[in-house]
Short mmCIF file of C-alpha atoms and ligand atoms in Angstrom, two decimals:
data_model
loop_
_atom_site.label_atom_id
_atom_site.label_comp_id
_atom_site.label_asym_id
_atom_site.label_seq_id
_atom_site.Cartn_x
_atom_site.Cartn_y
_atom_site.Cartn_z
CA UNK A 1 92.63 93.45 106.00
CA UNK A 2 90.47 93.72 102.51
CA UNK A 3 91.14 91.85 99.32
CA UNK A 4 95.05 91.61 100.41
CA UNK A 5 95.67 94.97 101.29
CA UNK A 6 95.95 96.10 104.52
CA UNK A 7 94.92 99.67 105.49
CA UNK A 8 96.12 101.16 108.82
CA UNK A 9 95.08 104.63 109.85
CA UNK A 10 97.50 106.34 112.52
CA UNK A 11 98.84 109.42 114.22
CA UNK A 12 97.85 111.08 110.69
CA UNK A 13 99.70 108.43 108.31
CA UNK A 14 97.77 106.03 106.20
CA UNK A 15 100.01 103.02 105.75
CA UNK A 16 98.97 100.43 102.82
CA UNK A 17 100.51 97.66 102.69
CA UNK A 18 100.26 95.21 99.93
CA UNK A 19 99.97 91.62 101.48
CA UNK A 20 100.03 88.84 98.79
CA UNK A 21 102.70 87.25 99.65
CA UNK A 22 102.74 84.11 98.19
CA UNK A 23 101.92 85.76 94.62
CA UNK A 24 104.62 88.74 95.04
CA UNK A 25 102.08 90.81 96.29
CA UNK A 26 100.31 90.92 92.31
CA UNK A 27 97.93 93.25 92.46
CA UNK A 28 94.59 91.86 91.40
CA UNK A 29 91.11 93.96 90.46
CA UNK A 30 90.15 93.47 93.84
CA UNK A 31 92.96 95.23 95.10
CA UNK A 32 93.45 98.02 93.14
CA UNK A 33 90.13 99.08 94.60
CA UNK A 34 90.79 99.01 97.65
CA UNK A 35 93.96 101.08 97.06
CA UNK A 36 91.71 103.67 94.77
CA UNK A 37 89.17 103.53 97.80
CA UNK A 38 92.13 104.41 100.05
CA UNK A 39 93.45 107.19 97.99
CA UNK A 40 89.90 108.59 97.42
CA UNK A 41 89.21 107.90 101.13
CA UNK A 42 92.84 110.38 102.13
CA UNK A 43 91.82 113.35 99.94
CA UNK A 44 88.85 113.98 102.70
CA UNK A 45 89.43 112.09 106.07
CA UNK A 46 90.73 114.72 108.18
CA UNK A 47 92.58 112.03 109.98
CA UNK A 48 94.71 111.61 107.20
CA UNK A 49 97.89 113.92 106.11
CA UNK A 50 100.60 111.01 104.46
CA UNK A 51 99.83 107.75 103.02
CA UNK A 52 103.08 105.46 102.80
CA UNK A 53 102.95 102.42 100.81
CA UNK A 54 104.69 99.27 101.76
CA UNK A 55 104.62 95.36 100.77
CA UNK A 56 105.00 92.35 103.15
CA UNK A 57 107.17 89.48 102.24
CA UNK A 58 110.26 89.54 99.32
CA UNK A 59 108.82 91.81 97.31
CA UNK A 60 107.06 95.12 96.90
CA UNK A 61 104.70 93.97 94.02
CA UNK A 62 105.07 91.84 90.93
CA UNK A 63 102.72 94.58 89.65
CA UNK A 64 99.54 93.29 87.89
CA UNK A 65 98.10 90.24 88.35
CA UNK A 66 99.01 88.37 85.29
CA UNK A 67 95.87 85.96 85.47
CA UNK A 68 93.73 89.28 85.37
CA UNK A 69 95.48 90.47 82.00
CA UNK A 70 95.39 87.24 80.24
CA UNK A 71 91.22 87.44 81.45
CA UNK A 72 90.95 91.06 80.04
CA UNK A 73 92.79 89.84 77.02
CA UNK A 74 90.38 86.82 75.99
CA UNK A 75 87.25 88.90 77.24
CA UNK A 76 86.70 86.57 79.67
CA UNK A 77 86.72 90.35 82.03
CA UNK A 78 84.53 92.89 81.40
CA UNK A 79 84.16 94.35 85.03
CA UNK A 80 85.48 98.11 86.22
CA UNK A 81 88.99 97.83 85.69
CA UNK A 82 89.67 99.40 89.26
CA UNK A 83 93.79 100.13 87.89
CA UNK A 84 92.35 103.37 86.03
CA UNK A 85 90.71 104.55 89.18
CA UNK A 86 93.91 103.52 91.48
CA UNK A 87 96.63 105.49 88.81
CA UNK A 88 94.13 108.24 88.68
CA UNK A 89 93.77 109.03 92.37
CA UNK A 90 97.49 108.60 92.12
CA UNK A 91 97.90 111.62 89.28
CA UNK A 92 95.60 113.59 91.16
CA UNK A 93 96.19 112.99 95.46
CA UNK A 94 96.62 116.34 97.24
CA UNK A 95 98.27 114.82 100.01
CA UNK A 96 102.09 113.37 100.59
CA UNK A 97 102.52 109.99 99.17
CA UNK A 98 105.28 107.95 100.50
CA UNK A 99 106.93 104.52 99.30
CA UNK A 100 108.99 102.02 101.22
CA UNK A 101 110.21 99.43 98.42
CA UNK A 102 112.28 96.47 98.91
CA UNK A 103 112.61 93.38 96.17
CA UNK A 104 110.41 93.54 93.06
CA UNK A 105 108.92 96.22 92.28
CA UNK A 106 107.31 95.39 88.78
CA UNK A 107 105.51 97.25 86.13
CA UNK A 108 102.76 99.44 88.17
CA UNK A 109 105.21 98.85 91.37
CA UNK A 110 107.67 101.17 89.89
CA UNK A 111 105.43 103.59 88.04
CA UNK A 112 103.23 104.26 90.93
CA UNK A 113 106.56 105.61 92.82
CA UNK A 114 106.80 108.21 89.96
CA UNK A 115 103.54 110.12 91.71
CA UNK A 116 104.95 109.35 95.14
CA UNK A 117 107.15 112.34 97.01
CA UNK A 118 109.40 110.61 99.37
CA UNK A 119 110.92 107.17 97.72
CA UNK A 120 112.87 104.88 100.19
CA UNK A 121 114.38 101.81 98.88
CA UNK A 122 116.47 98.68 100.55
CA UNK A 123 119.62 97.52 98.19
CA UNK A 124 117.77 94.42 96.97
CA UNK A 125 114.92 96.46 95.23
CA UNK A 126 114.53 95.77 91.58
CA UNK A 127 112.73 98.37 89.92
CA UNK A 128 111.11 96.97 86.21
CA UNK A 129 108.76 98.80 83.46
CA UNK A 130 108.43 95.34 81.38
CA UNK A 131 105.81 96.60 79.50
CA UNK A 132 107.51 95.92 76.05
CA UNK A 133 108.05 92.20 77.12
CA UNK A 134 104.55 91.77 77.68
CA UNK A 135 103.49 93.01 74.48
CA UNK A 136 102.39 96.35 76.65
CA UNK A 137 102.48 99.98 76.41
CA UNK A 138 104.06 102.41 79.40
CA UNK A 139 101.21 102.94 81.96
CA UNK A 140 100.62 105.51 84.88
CA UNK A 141 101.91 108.56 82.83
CA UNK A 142 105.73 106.87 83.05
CA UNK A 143 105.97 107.62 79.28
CA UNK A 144 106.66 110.89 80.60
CA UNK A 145 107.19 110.64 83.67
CA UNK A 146 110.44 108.02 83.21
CA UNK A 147 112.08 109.97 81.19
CA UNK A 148 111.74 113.16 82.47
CA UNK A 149 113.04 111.95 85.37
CA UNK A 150 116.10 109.40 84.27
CA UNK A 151 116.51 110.70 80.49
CA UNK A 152 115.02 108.45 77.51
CA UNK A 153 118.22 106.22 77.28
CA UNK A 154 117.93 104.60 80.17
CA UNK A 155 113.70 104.95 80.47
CA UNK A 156 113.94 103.33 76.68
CA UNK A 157 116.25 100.30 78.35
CA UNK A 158 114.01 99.73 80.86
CA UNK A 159 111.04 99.85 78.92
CA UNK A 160 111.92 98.21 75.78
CA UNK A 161 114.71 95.80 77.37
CA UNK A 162 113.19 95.16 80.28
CA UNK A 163 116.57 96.50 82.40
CA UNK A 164 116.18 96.16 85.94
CA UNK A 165 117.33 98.97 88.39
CA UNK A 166 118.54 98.39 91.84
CA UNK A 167 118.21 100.29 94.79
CA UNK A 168 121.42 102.08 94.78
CA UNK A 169 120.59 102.90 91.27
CA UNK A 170 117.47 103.87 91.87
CA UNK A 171 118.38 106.40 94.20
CA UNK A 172 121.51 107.49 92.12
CA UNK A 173 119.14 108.49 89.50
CA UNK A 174 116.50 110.25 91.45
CA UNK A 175 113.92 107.37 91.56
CA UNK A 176 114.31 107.07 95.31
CA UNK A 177 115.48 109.37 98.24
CA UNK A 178 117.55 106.81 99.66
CA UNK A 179 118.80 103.28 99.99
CA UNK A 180 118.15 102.38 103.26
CA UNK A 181 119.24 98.51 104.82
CA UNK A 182 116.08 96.54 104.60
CA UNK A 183 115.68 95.89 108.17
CA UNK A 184 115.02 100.02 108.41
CA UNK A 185 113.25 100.67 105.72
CA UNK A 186 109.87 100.70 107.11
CA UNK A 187 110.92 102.47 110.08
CA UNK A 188 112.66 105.55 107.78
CA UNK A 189 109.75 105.78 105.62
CA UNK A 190 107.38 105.75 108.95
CA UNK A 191 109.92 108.74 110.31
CA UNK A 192 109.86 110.48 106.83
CA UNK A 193 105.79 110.10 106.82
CA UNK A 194 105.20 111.52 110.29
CA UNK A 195 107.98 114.40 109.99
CA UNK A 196 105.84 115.31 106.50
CA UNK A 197 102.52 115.00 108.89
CA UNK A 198 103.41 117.72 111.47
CA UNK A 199 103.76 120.08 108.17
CA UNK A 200 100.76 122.44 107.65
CA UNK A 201 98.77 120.78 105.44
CA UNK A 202 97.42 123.90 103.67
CA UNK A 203 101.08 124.51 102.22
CA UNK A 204 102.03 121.15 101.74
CA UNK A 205 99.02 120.86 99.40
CA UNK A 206 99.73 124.17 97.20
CA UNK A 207 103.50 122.91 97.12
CA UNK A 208 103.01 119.66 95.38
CA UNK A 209 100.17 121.00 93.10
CA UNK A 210 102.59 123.83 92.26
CA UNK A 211 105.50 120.77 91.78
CA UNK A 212 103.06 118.51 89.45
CA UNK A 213 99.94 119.24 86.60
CA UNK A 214 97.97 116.51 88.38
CA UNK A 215 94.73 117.08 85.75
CA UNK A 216 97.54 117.01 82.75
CA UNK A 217 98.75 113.85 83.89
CA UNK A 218 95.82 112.29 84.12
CA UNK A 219 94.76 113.30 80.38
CA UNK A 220 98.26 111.50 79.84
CA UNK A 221 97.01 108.57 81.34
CA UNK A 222 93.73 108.29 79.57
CA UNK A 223 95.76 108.34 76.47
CA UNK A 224 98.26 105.70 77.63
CA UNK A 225 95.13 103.46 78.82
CA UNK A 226 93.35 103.35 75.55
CA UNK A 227 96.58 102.16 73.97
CA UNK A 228 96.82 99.60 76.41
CA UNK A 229 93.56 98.09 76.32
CA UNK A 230 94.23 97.94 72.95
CA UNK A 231 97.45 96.24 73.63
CA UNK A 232 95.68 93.82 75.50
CA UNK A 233 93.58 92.29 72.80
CA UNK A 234 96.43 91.48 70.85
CA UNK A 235 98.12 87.98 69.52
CA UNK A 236 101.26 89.58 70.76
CA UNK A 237 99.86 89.99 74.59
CA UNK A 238 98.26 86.84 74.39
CA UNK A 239 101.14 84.84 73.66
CA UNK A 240 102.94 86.76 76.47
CA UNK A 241 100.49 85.61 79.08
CA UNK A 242 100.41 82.34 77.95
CA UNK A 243 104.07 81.96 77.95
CA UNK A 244 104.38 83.52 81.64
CA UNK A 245 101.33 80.72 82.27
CA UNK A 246 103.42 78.06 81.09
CA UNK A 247 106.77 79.24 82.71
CA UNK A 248 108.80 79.30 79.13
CA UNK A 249 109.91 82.17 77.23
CA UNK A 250 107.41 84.28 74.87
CA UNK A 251 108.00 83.65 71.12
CA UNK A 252 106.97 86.44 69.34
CA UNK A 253 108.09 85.42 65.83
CA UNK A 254 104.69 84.21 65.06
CA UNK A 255 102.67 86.57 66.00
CA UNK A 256 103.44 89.29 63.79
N1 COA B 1 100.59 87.96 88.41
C1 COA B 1 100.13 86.81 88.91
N2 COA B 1 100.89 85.94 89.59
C2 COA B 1 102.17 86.28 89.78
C3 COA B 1 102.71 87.48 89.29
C4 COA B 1 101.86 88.35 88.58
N3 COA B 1 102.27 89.52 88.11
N4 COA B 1 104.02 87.53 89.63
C5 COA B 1 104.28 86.42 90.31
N5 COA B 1 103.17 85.65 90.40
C6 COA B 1 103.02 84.37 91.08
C7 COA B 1 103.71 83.26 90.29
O1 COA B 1 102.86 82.75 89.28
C8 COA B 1 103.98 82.27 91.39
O2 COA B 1 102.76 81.59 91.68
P1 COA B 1 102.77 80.01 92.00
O3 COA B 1 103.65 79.86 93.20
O4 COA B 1 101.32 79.70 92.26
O5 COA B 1 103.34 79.36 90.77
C9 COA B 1 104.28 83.13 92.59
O6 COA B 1 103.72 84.40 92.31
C10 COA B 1 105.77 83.34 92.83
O7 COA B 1 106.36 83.83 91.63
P2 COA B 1 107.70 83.24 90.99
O8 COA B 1 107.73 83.62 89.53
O9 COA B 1 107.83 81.79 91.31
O10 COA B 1 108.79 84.07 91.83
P3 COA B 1 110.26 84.49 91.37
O11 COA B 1 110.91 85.02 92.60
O12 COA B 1 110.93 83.39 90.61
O13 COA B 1 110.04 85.71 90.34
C11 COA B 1 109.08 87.75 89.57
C12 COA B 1 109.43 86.90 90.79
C13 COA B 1 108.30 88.97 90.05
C14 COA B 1 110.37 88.21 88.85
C15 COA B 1 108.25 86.91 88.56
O14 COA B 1 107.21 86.28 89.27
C16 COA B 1 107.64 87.70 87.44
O15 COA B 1 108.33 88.06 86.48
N6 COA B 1 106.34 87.99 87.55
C17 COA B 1 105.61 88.67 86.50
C18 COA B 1 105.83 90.17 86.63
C19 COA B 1 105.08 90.93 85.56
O16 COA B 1 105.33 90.79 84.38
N7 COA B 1 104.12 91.78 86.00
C20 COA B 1 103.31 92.58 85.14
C21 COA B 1 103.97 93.89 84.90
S1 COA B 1 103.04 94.95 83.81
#
């Protein structure tokens, strides 16, 4: 276990599993690089042919760690923002990516499943793009990616309202394969994973690079991540940290 992510290599499947639990599994700095490191570490370990992604306790992730964005928002960060390497190797993996996601699935937690291939999901998920609510800007190419796949109504709702989307939902919509009872979730995206891993490899990887413009969507994400780091420095953004901070509701009415 690294930085609250735990990386298992086996039988050809790289499972990550995000393991914060007492913080929703929110992914800090520290963690996103170890999940880029991963991803970078699949596209040439022979050893690896399907990476699933999982999350211990209630909830996949509460996406980004809200202490780090309030940090990048006073300046108080100026580090590698490790995020832009993570959604990157995302755009641009060659090999199978799979997701097992139960409970929250926030911000970055439901984006990243838009570059995954095989989506599994208990009832209980709650899939969120809050973005607006923060003061943010869609990340991860899911300005595109959202509503190509669910149609801008309901992308708009979720991005601009906030809407939640449960599992059954989810996978009525084409976010997810299936909805699959919690207690066999792991265990369908584990047999999904290592039926994908006895596929040649050689075909697999022309299929999905025929199926997605991985360099195209990561021009799209370049673009959405200068917007949002200029998001970030806002009045707007600040007040939304603060507020989460402070556990009361954002008021937005002074800040422009
Ligand atoms: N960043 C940092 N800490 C987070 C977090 C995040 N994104 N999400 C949750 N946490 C922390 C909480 O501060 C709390 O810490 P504490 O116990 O030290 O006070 C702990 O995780 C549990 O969260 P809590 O809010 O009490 O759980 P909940 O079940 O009531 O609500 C969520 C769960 C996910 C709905 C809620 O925590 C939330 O809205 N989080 C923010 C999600 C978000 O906006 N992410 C960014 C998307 S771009």
């Amino acid at each position: 276990m690294t930085e609250y992510v735990k990386v298992e290599v086996e039988a050809g499947v790289m499972t990550l599993t995000l393991s914060r639990p007492d913080k929703k599994n929110a992914l800090s700095n520290a963690m996103y690089g170890v999940l880029a490191d991963s991803l970078e570490r699949a596209e040439t370990d022979p050893a690896v042919r399907v990476v699933v992604f999982q999350g211990d306790g209630d909830a996949f992730t509460a996406g980004n760690d809200l202490q780090d964005f309030a940090a990048q928002a006073t300046g108080a960060f100026t580090g590698e923002r490790h995020v832009l390497r993570f959604i990157r190797a995302l755009a641009l993996a060659t090999r199978p990516l799979v997701a097992a996601v139960h409970g929250q699935a926030v911000g970055v937690g439901t984006t990243m499943l838009l570059h995954c291939d095989l989506v599994f999901v208990s009832p209980d998920a709650r899939l969120t793009v809050p973005f607006v609510n923060l003061a943010l800007v869609p990340e991860a190419a899911s300005s595109l990616l959202l509503p190509a796949r669910i149609g801008h109504a309901r992308a708009y709702a979720m991005f601009a309202l906030g809407e939640a989307v449960d599992g059954t939902t989810a996978a009525a919509w084409g976010l997810a394969n299936a909805v699959v009872p919690r207690d066999e979730l792991r265990a369908r995206a584990r047999a999904a994973a290592d039926q994908v891993a006895t596929r040649p490899l050689g075909a697999l990887t022309v299929t999905k690079r025929l199926m997605r413009d991985g360099e195209a969507i990561a021009a799209l994400m370049d673009k959405e991540a200068a917007l949002f780091g200029e998001r970030l420095q806002t009045a707007e953004a600040r007040e939304a940290f603060m507020a989460f901070a402070e556990r009361r509701p954002p008021d937005f009415s002074k800040v422009g």
